[in-house]
């Protein structure tokens, strides 16, 4: 707020650098567009300039100022040479002068033939003209138009004359000029007398007047009967008419049988009546109308009482009620003992309780187990029932009927709620919905950050989004997206201040660095702040005199929060958009927690340090010179290598008693 309570300063701009109309001092709004809707590059929100062309020089229709699209074709589809995308000009010919079918402007292909297949002289690819004659005047058979061959003969290359007949007078199908073959039959299959090869004429009758079925034109065969077996008077061979009467009016014919084939007693020539039974009343299979054969047994082998030929009924018992093995329905023999040798009251022949197989009437032996090895409670000697469970309800493998052990876990190691002993379900999530790495199904940890370190709002744990801006819109250097510092100054103002001092006073800058023994690449010690991704060092800017409290860094080595680090400051000749106090660039060379295998030691040196359990820079600097020499087997070459690498990353070995 200004002194009067307003939000605009003396120059009419607010803290963000915008006036009452929403434009900055350069005339651009918060989105970077001027009053006409164009940005500093002269383009609108859609990327078109004031003349309507896109970034690549094409208008909305897709054509540049020369009227061509991205592929170099004009609105009619032709390139600068006059050819379309398929390589043909406006007349339909390519650079070789041929159309899509391979014909030139005169209508001939590359072999000199037109679309009809003829060359300029009128001959096809085989060398024949429209009439079928070659350049010498002969057809494919070697005959000229008068029918003569090259030697003056009548027959061509295939031994046929111009009319198609050979020396014997037959054509290629074997017929003479009258149309008959060598056997005397024409193409229809008839000889000169009008009969075919089977002796039948065109009307279907032979010379005797009978057709292929042996009947004359009236329909009677040689014996005088028609196809139904009746003669011209209407009687069949048995002397019966169509209505079943003989010449005297009776029902029976010459052989004593009527029209249906039965005699006066009702039996046919096989001795059976209309139902298929003989005079004794049995059918062809030997059974009477009741279904029994001559011995009194049915088709299933049982008599009227239900016993088979061996004397047993369907249940397997004889007429006395005993089976083939001598036992009745209750399982007792004629003496009253069952198969086990026990009577109905459970006694054996000697008066004991156990039968021949050692089991009593209830099926248990002297030890109390049945034939399956189970006691009266249903458990065997091992303590398991028929289902395989003990008295506590667990199987041999320690699981109950539901598949859980005594601790409540199934075979896969999950409890009834679906979680294993570690507390995770089969999908790898605990009861709160987080996996082993601490992320839920949506990819966020318990603090609300995803695997890339950003929360749902898009900010990391330091409060910056992926573009490096915090919730107030400023990056870690203090500038917003439009290049303004949080105090209202833009980058250019700072550049002008600093560059004016640096570029116009190079001698003073060099003198200051020389007097204070400051090099452009000097090493400093600091403490790493992991939360702010900064290194806190004690140094003043040699040009401005301001204290450099901390430097923003991007670690290139393994580093932990609170680590003592050795950094390298590189003096910058130009600020390039930074503030004056950012004149030095900070680079972490090494940290106390940095692994020794990251420093570039040789394999031999690393093996010696690893054997002595020296894995980090901190552990290396804690060793005395004597202990370090002992660890590297008193090798002066290895010791000099260690000292050289420590100096190379900014560590002064003398300060730690490791001078060479």
XYZ file of C-alpha atoms in Angstrom:
660
model
C 0.000 0.000 0.000
C 1.162 3.554 -0.609
C 1.006 6.360 1.980
C -2.610 7.143 1.097
C -3.702 3.521 1.377
C -3.774 2.830 -2.358
C -2.083 -0.072 -4.078
C -0.316 2.001 -6.758
C 3.051 3.771 -6.302
C 4.345 7.134 -7.448
C 4.689 5.925 -11.019
C 1.190 4.457 -11.142
C 2.211 0.795 -10.802
C 1.359 -1.722 -8.052
C 3.834 -4.030 -6.309
C 3.560 -6.544 -9.154
C 4.402 -3.795 -11.667
C 0.956 -3.265 -13.248
C -1.072 -0.038 -13.613
C -4.799 0.428 -13.145
C -5.516 -0.926 -16.625
C -3.533 -4.091 -15.863
C -0.510 -3.293 -18.051
C 3.138 -2.962 -16.997
C 5.450 -0.127 -18.001
C 6.186 -1.933 -21.282
C 2.479 -2.129 -22.098
C 1.947 -5.853 -21.488
C -0.695 -7.488 -19.241
C -0.146 -10.342 -16.769
C -0.270 -12.881 -19.618
C 2.311 -10.968 -21.636
C 0.020 -9.442 -24.302
C -0.359 -5.740 -25.224
C -3.593 -3.865 -25.816
C -3.833 -5.217 -29.364
C -3.464 -8.780 -28.106
C 0.125 -9.400 -29.245
C 3.152 -10.421 -27.116
C 6.708 -9.083 -27.336
C 7.264 -11.355 -30.346
C 4.309 -9.799 -32.168
C 2.047 -12.875 -31.986
C -1.434 -13.423 -30.543
C -2.539 -16.237 -28.223
C -2.910 -18.606 -31.166
C 0.610 -17.915 -32.448
C -0.304 -15.758 -35.468
C 1.341 -12.402 -36.232
C -0.450 -9.240 -37.296
C -0.456 -10.342 -40.932
C -2.091 -13.634 -40.034
C 0.918 -15.951 -40.379
C 1.950 -18.621 -37.880
C 5.404 -19.012 -36.309
C 6.608 -21.082 -39.232
C 5.305 -18.518 -41.734
C 2.004 -20.197 -42.615
C -1.447 -18.649 -42.410
C -4.569 -20.310 -41.049
C -5.217 -21.934 -44.401
C -1.766 -23.528 -44.192
C -0.035 -21.501 -46.963
C 2.978 -19.181 -46.778
C 3.455 -15.848 -48.527
C 4.399 -17.699 -51.709
C 1.114 -19.589 -51.662
C 2.620 -22.976 -50.791
C 1.944 -25.372 -47.910
C 4.489 -27.086 -45.643
C 5.215 -29.667 -48.302
C 5.789 -27.075 -51.028
C 2.504 -27.542 -52.922
C 0.208 -24.703 -54.074
C -3.541 -24.606 -53.635
C -3.990 -26.785 -56.734
C -1.597 -29.379 -55.365
C 1.417 -28.697 -57.600
C 4.997 -27.868 -56.550
C 7.242 -25.170 -57.998
C 8.174 -27.494 -60.872
C 4.519 -28.101 -61.730
C 4.250 -31.674 -60.418
C 1.752 -33.032 -57.857
C 2.534 -35.278 -54.874
C 2.554 -38.344 -57.135
C 4.991 -36.723 -59.577
C 2.585 -35.860 -62.445
C 2.054 -32.457 -64.101
C -1.249 -30.807 -64.930
C -1.532 -32.873 -68.142
C -0.983 -36.077 -66.197
C 2.590 -36.821 -67.303
C 5.716 -37.296 -65.145
C 9.227 -35.981 -65.762
C 9.771 -38.856 -68.200
C 6.731 -37.808 -70.237
C 4.561 -40.799 -69.304
C 1.156 -41.023 -67.655
C 0.176 -43.266 -64.730
C -0.247 -46.233 -67.075
C 3.168 -45.762 -68.678
C 2.052 -44.255 -72.005
C 3.647 -41.155 -73.602
C 1.786 -38.245 -75.112
C 1.461 -40.162 -78.433
C -0.171 -43.080 -76.626
C 2.722 -45.567 -76.779
C 4.488 -47.307 -73.884
C 8.246 -47.632 -73.496
C 8.195 -50.758 -75.711
C 6.391 -48.867 -78.517
C 2.920 -50.415 -78.152
C -0.373 -48.535 -77.808
C -3.176 -49.359 -75.408
C -4.543 -51.908 -77.867
C -1.195 -53.701 -77.903
C -0.126 -52.710 -81.440
C 2.990 -50.797 -82.530
C 3.146 -47.927 -85.001
C 3.186 -50.416 -87.940
C 0.040 -52.163 -86.678
C 1.639 -55.354 -85.318
C 1.112 -56.789 -81.823
C 3.802 -58.046 -79.443
C 3.817 -61.452 -81.185
C 4.283 -59.775 -84.569
C 0.752 -60.239 -86.041
C -1.562 -57.571 -87.481
C -5.300 -57.122 -86.970
C -6.060 -59.964 -89.452
C -3.580 -62.310 -87.801
C -0.814 -62.194 -90.409
C 2.855 -61.416 -89.742
C 5.049 -59.029 -91.717
C 5.667 -61.755 -94.367
C 1.924 -62.338 -94.781
C 1.622 -65.686 -92.978
C -0.659 -66.483 -90.045
C 0.337 -68.355 -86.875
C -0.177 -71.676 -88.757
C 2.250 -70.643 -91.489
C -0.416 -70.125 -94.204
C -0.959 -67.020 -96.301
C -4.287 -65.473 -97.204
C -4.670 -67.869 -100.171
C -4.167 -70.852 -97.877
C -0.684 -71.842 -99.128
C 2.416 -72.360 -96.967
C 5.895 -71.073 -97.697
C 6.761 -74.172 -99.817
C 3.553 -73.952 -101.838
C 1.695 -76.676 -99.987
C -1.831 -76.606 -98.574
C -1.001 -77.617 -94.982
C 0.398 -75.424 -92.235
C 2.771 -75.955 -89.335
C 0.203 -78.035 -87.426
C -0.515 -80.230 -90.515
C -3.958 -78.642 -91.064
C -5.068 -76.678 -94.138
C -6.668 -73.245 -94.019
C -10.116 -74.821 -93.521
C -8.727 -76.786 -90.550
C -8.572 -80.333 -92.028
C -5.540 -82.662 -92.222
C -4.453 -84.907 -95.047
C -6.978 -87.612 -93.961
C -9.795 -85.070 -94.096
C -10.375 -84.755 -90.332
C -10.232 -81.604 -88.195
C -8.488 -81.310 -84.831
C -11.566 -82.792 -83.079
C -11.533 -85.854 -85.390
C -14.546 -85.037 -87.594
C -14.586 -84.996 -91.419
C -16.110 -82.331 -93.638
C -19.555 -84.006 -93.319
C -19.264 -83.947 -89.527
C -18.686 -87.685 -88.829
C -15.761 -89.232 -86.927
C -13.756 -92.293 -87.914
C -16.441 -94.591 -86.336
C -19.152 -92.924 -88.378
C -20.815 -90.890 -85.612
C -21.460 -87.160 -85.662
C -21.051 -84.674 -82.802
C -24.570 -85.485 -81.585
C -23.537 -89.177 -81.325
C -25.662 -90.602 -84.215
C -24.488 -92.502 -87.305
C -25.685 -91.970 -90.830
C -28.664 -94.337 -90.156
C -29.778 -92.199 -87.213
C -28.805 -94.605 -84.369
C -26.462 -93.924 -81.473
C -23.672 -96.182 -80.249
C -26.187 -98.192 -78.127
C -28.417 -98.798 -81.163
C -31.210 -96.347 -80.252
C -32.554 -93.730 -82.625
C -33.487 -90.151 -81.881
C -36.972 -91.303 -80.789
C -35.370 -93.624 -78.187
C -36.301 -96.979 -79.818
C -33.987 -99.556 -81.432
C -34.481 -101.454 -84.674
C -36.721 -104.023 -82.906
C -39.002 -101.243 -81.645
C -38.031 -101.383 -77.933
C -36.636 -98.570 -75.770
C -33.779 -98.854 -73.283
C -36.231 -100.271 -70.692
C -37.250 -103.070 -73.063
C -40.759 -101.759 -73.763
C -42.408 -101.052 -77.103
C -44.260 -97.890 -77.990
C -47.448 -99.326 -76.350
C -45.563 -99.893 -73.093
C -45.383 -103.739 -73.149
C -42.212 -105.828 -72.904
C -41.291 -108.869 -74.938
C -43.416 -111.103 -72.625
C -46.464 -108.883 -73.132
C -46.587 -107.227 -69.688
C -46.575 -103.525 -68.885
C -44.444 -101.857 -66.202
C -47.053 -102.791 -63.524
C -46.959 -106.479 -64.550
C -50.326 -106.703 -66.369
C -50.930 -108.034 -69.903
C -53.105 -106.458 -72.539
C -56.206 -108.202 -71.023
C -55.418 -106.734 -67.591
C -54.236 -109.901 -65.761
C -50.875 -110.472 -64.049
C -48.710 -113.597 -64.192
C -50.784 -115.199 -61.375
C -54.001 -114.676 -63.360
C -55.409 -111.885 -61.160
C -56.754 -108.569 -62.412
C -56.060 -105.154 -60.965
C -58.990 -105.532 -58.532
C -57.712 -108.935 -57.351
C -60.208 -111.184 -59.248
C -59.301 -114.177 -61.439
C -60.919 -114.890 -64.749
C -63.688 -116.857 -62.929
C -64.318 -114.021 -60.484
C -62.568 -115.698 -57.542
C -59.975 -114.208 -55.111
C -57.164 -116.710 -55.585
C -54.865 -116.993 -58.487
C -53.236 -119.860 -60.328
C -50.831 -120.535 -57.417
C -53.575 -120.526 -54.745
C -52.674 -117.121 -53.227
C -54.703 -113.919 -53.332
C -53.497 -110.521 -54.438
C -51.812 -109.899 -51.021
C -49.984 -113.246 -51.132
C -52.064 -115.229 -48.569
C -53.793 -118.637 -49.113
C -57.229 -119.686 -48.005
C -55.941 -120.366 -44.415
C -54.395 -116.896 -44.193
C -50.735 -117.875 -44.475
C -48.209 -116.724 -47.058
C -45.655 -118.858 -48.877
C -43.425 -118.644 -45.748
C -46.160 -120.061 -43.529
C -46.876 -116.841 -41.575
C -50.023 -114.781 -41.139
C -50.436 -111.057 -41.492
C -48.930 -110.484 -37.983
C -45.857 -112.602 -38.660
C -46.824 -115.641 -36.547
C -46.628 -119.236 -37.781
C -49.297 -121.891 -37.323
C -47.979 -122.653 -33.772
C -48.229 -118.966 -32.792
C -44.520 -118.006 -32.739
C -42.921 -115.157 -34.703
C -39.623 -115.180 -36.595
C -37.628 -114.676 -33.361
C -39.369 -117.633 -31.702
C -41.614 -115.733 -29.258
C -45.441 -115.887 -28.984
C -47.806 -113.001 -28.532
C -47.210 -113.086 -24.719
C -43.466 -112.662 -25.286
C -42.315 -116.138 -24.200
C -40.403 -118.726 -26.218
C -41.170 -122.436 -26.502
C -39.330 -123.059 -23.151
C -41.407 -120.401 -21.361
C -38.736 -117.698 -21.026
C -39.079 -114.087 -22.133
C -36.650 -112.122 -24.268
C -34.899 -111.078 -21.044
C -34.412 -114.703 -19.976
C -36.976 -114.876 -17.140
C -40.058 -117.115 -16.773
C -43.481 -116.016 -15.609
C -42.373 -116.321 -11.936
C -39.373 -114.077 -12.573
C -36.583 -116.672 -12.433
C -33.943 -117.209 -15.118
C -32.780 -120.494 -16.570
C -30.327 -120.969 -13.658
C -33.121 -120.497 -11.101
C -32.293 -116.964 -9.831
C -34.467 -113.841 -10.009
C -33.406 -110.309 -10.946
C -32.205 -109.663 -7.375
C -29.930 -112.709 -7.590
C -31.817 -115.003 -5.168
C -33.183 -118.524 -5.796
C -36.658 -119.743 -4.932
C -35.500 -120.432 -1.305
C -34.234 -116.844 -0.938
C -30.471 -117.498 -1.048
C -27.957 -115.946 -3.424
C -25.381 -117.760 -5.514
C -22.986 -117.420 -2.566
C -25.468 -119.008 -0.127
C -26.550 -115.893 1.806
C -30.040 -114.439 2.221
C -31.046 -110.781 1.921
C -29.819 -110.073 5.471
C -26.441 -111.635 4.706
C -26.844 -114.864 6.684
C -26.352 -118.416 5.405
C -28.628 -121.379 6.047
C -26.933 -121.940 9.458
C -27.580 -118.308 10.477
C -24.028 -116.905 10.243
C -22.868 -113.981 8.107
C -19.746 -113.783 5.971
C -17.697 -112.736 9.014
C -18.872 -115.815 10.925
C -21.153 -113.940 13.366
C -24.758 -114.847 14.147
C -27.654 -112.450 14.343
C -26.973 -111.802 18.045
C -23.282 -110.967 17.285
C -21.703 -114.250 18.499
C -19.300 -116.418 16.521
C -19.505 -120.184 16.426
C -17.296 -120.358 19.556
C -19.424 -117.773 21.373
C -16.966 -114.873 21.014
C -17.677 -111.265 19.889
C -15.240 -111.068 16.964
C -15.645 -112.613 13.578
C -13.254 -114.266 11.164
C -11.723 -110.928 10.148
C -11.251 -109.759 13.749
C -14.136 -107.232 13.792
C -17.320 -107.310 15.925
C -20.870 -106.825 14.736
C -20.449 -103.004 14.718
C -17.273 -103.243 12.646
C -14.654 -102.420 15.299
C -11.600 -104.522 16.204
C -10.253 -105.260 19.675
C -8.392 -101.869 19.733
C -11.570 -99.990 18.861
C -10.817 -99.129 15.208
C -13.008 -99.936 12.235
C -11.837 -101.340 8.927
C -10.864 -97.840 7.754
C -8.686 -97.336 10.838
C -10.990 -94.855 12.601
C -12.347 -95.050 16.186
C -15.904 -94.437 17.325
C -15.290 -90.665 17.330
C -14.065 -90.832 13.720
C -10.316 -90.276 14.308
C -7.466 -92.574 13.262
C -4.319 -93.473 15.165
C -2.593 -90.253 14.029
C -5.480 -88.207 15.409
C -7.064 -87.161 12.086
C -10.630 -87.799 10.877
C -11.685 -88.832 7.386
C -11.604 -85.191 6.236
C -7.981 -84.957 7.356
C -8.473 -82.662 10.382
C -7.426 -83.281 14.012
C -9.589 -82.753 17.064
C -8.694 -79.029 17.083
C -9.819 -78.712 13.466
C -6.409 -78.404 11.753
C -5.040 -80.540 8.914
C -1.636 -82.228 8.705
C -0.309 -79.013 7.186
C -1.639 -76.900 10.051
C -4.608 -75.277 8.293
C -8.311 -75.384 9.255
C -11.278 -75.899 6.933
C -11.189 -72.246 5.887
C -7.485 -72.548 5.020
C -6.012 -70.589 7.959
C -3.316 -71.730 10.416
C -3.348 -71.297 14.170
C -1.979 -67.763 13.808
C -4.787 -66.895 11.391
C -2.825 -66.831 8.095
C -3.605 -68.792 4.924
C -1.158 -70.688 2.693
C -0.156 -67.478 0.903
C 0.529 -65.789 4.222
C -2.555 -63.524 4.380
C -4.981 -63.236 7.324
C -8.759 -63.178 7.081
C -8.675 -59.448 6.335
C -6.255 -60.077 3.448
C -3.020 -58.757 5.017
C 0.265 -60.637 5.472
C 2.506 -60.658 8.520
C 4.215 -57.487 7.295
C 0.803 -55.795 7.150
C 0.404 -55.608 3.337
C -2.314 -57.115 1.131
C -1.746 -58.978 -2.127
C -1.600 -55.668 -4.006
C 1.190 -54.404 -1.747
C -0.832 -51.899 0.312
C -1.253 -51.719 4.117
C -4.507 -51.091 5.963
C -4.085 -47.339 5.511
C -3.645 -47.821 1.759
C 0.111 -47.203 1.430
C 2.659 -49.498 -0.236
C 6.085 -50.480 1.067
C 7.615 -47.271 -0.264
C 4.939 -45.224 1.491
C 2.763 -44.295 -1.526
C -0.977 -44.883 -1.933
C -2.806 -45.955 -5.067
C -2.869 -42.368 -6.302
C 0.908 -42.167 -5.940
C 1.063 -39.868 -2.877
C 2.854 -40.510 0.434
C 1.460 -39.840 3.891
C 2.560 -36.199 3.693
C 0.754 -35.782 0.375
C 3.742 -35.798 -2.000
C 4.058 -38.012 -5.096
C 7.141 -39.894 -6.268
C 8.507 -36.833 -8.050
C 8.202 -34.827 -4.805
C 5.129 -32.717 -5.605
C 1.776 -32.572 -3.790
C -1.661 -32.388 -5.356
C -1.359 -28.623 -5.595
C 1.806 -29.073 -7.651
C 4.344 -27.857 -5.048
C 7.294 -29.751 -3.545
C 8.178 -29.843 0.133
C 10.130 -26.584 -0.276
C 7.060 -24.821 -1.668
C 8.094 -24.611 -5.332
C 6.267 -25.984 -8.376
C 7.854 -27.835 -11.311
C 8.775 -24.536 -12.970
C 10.515 -23.344 -9.795
C 7.924 -20.828 -8.553
C 6.322 -20.729 -5.087
C 2.686 -20.079 -4.244
C 3.278 -16.316 -4.391
C 4.644 -16.683 -7.931
C 8.364 -16.084 -7.199
C 11.277 -18.415 -7.865
C 14.151 -19.043 -5.477
C 16.021 -16.045 -6.917
C 13.058 -13.824 -6.046
C 11.715 -13.232 -9.558
C 8.213 -13.912 -10.833
C 7.317 -15.463 -14.190
C 7.541 -12.080 -15.889
C 11.046 -11.291 -14.700
C 10.210 -8.907 -11.825
C 11.854 -9.080 -8.445
C 9.680 -9.176 -5.369
C 10.682 -5.577 -4.594
C 9.412 -4.347 -7.948
C 12.690 -4.244 -9.872
C 13.204 -6.198 -13.055
C 16.321 -8.043 -14.139
C 17.420 -5.378 -16.572
C 17.740 -2.734 -13.839
C 20.024 -4.989 -11.829
C 22.009 -5.855 -14.924
C 22.501 -2.214 -15.728
C 23.738 -1.453 -12.199
C 26.145 -4.357 -12.005
C 27.381 -4.429 -15.582
C 28.027 -0.727 -15.426
C 30.386 -1.286 -12.488
C 32.043 -4.456 -13.785
C 32.476 -3.575 -17.420
C 33.528 0.068 -16.929
C 35.943 -0.608 -14.033
C 37.834 -3.788 -15.010
C 41.067 -2.498 -13.492
C 39.434 -1.861 -10.106
C 37.921 -5.364 -10.178
C 41.258 -7.020 -10.949
C 43.043 -4.883 -8.326
C 40.508 -5.845 -5.670
C 40.867 -9.541 -6.438
C 44.684 -9.289 -6.423
C 44.904 -7.262 -3.181
C 42.611 -9.683 -1.345
C 44.227 -12.795 -2.824
C 40.901 -13.850 -4.351
C 40.954 -15.971 -7.507
C 38.107 -16.502 -9.954
C 38.005 -20.168 -8.933
C 38.544 -20.313 -5.172
C 37.484 -23.054 -2.711
C 35.403 -22.363 0.394
C 33.892 -24.432 3.173
C 30.206 -24.409 4.009
C 27.292 -26.334 5.528
C 24.657 -27.899 3.272
C 21.000 -27.074 3.956
C 18.960 -29.856 2.313
C 15.620 -28.148 2.950
C 16.552 -25.035 0.982
C 19.007 -26.790 -1.373
C 21.575 -24.166 -0.370
C 25.134 -24.056 1.010
C 25.707 -21.577 3.849
C 29.176 -19.946 3.562
C 30.834 -16.882 5.116
C 31.963 -14.633 2.273
C 31.400 -11.113 1.003
C 30.900 -10.092 -2.616
C 34.159 -8.380 -3.671
C 32.273 -5.911 -5.873
C 29.301 -4.884 -3.760
C 30.566 -5.647 -0.285
C 27.341 -7.438 0.550
C 27.516 -10.625 2.616
C 26.960 -13.857 0.725
C 25.052 -15.802 3.346
C 24.163 -18.801 1.188
C 24.378 -20.067 -2.347
C 21.812 -22.084 -4.288
C 23.429 -25.297 -5.590
C 22.561 -28.424 -7.513
C 24.532 -31.271 -5.850
C 26.532 -33.456 -8.237
C 27.760 -35.840 -5.496
C 26.120 -37.734 -2.635
C 25.273 -35.168 0.048
C 23.212 -35.109 3.233
C 21.549 -32.402 5.313
C 24.049 -30.675 7.613
C 27.066 -31.981 5.737
C 30.275 -30.003 5.781
C 30.982 -29.344 2.121
C 33.805 -27.883 0.061
C 32.563 -25.598 -2.697
C 34.064 -23.720 -5.604
C 33.004 -20.143 -6.384
C 33.345 -19.036 -9.980
C 33.342 -15.271 -10.463
C 31.053 -14.163 -13.300
C 32.021 -11.376 -15.693
C 28.355 -10.731 -16.469
C 25.373 -11.077 -14.222
C 23.071 -12.484 -16.922
C 19.827 -11.688 -15.125
C 21.022 -12.302 -11.525
C 21.297 -9.807 -8.686
C 24.722 -8.299 -7.851
C 25.088 -10.451 -4.760
C 24.688 -13.495 -7.024
C 27.910 -12.628 -8.862
C 29.517 -15.923 -7.805
C 28.305 -19.350 -8.940
C 28.564 -22.033 -6.214
C 29.473 -25.640 -7.139
C 29.720 -28.399 -4.514
C 32.967 -30.291 -5.093
C 32.683 -32.807 -2.265
C 30.868 -33.396 1.035
C 31.734 -35.275 4.229
C 29.165 -37.977 3.369
C 30.440 -38.351 -0.195
C 31.488 -41.922 -0.956
C 35.175 -42.443 -1.674
C 34.315 -44.275 -4.893
C 32.968 -40.953 -6.257
C 36.325 -39.128 -5.982
C 38.135 -40.888 -8.840
C 40.556 -43.066 -6.864
C 42.272 -45.951 -8.654
C 41.053 -49.506 -8.079
C 44.055 -50.334 -5.896
C 43.511 -47.309 -3.651
C 39.778 -48.010 -3.353
C 40.436 -51.636 -2.378
C 42.851 -50.518 0.372
C 40.361 -47.939 1.715
C 37.504 -50.433 1.573
C 39.579 -53.017 3.435
C 40.239 -50.425 6.164
C 36.462 -49.626 6.236
C 37.031 -46.076 4.923
C 33.959 -45.469 2.753
C 33.298 -41.698 3.028
C 35.281 -38.444 3.015
C 34.396 -37.970 6.694
C 35.977 -41.319 7.631
C 39.039 -40.473 5.493
C 39.647 -37.081 7.171
C 39.225 -38.598 10.649
C 42.253 -40.864 10.075
C 45.729 -39.741 11.136
C 48.563 -39.818 8.662
C 50.007 -42.935 10.317
C 46.656 -44.779 10.235
C 46.134 -43.824 6.624
C 49.607 -45.020 5.610
C 48.990 -48.288 7.443
C 45.664 -48.718 5.581
C 47.382 -48.294 2.178
C 50.294 -50.602 3.080
C 52.722 -47.629 3.456
C 52.674 -47.010 -0.281
C 53.869 -43.395 -0.907
C 52.410 -43.464 -4.424
C 48.914 -44.173 -3.086
C 49.320 -41.534 -0.359
C 50.298 -38.886 -2.923
C 47.271 -39.889 -5.007
C 44.933 -39.337 -2.022
C 46.502 -35.924 -1.214
C 46.247 -34.827 -4.868
C 42.558 -35.760 -5.164
C 41.681 -34.051 -1.844
C 43.304 -30.827 -3.029
C 41.477 -31.159 -6.337
C 38.094 -31.034 -4.613
C 38.990 -28.044 -2.412
C 40.155 -29.801 0.811
C 43.387 -28.579 2.424
C 45.068 -31.774 3.779
C 47.351 -29.717 6.053
C 44.349 -28.691 8.149
C 43.694 -32.375 8.884
C 47.321 -33.417 9.526
C 47.671 -35.193 6.193
C 50.456 -33.081 4.667
C 52.812 -34.873 2.334
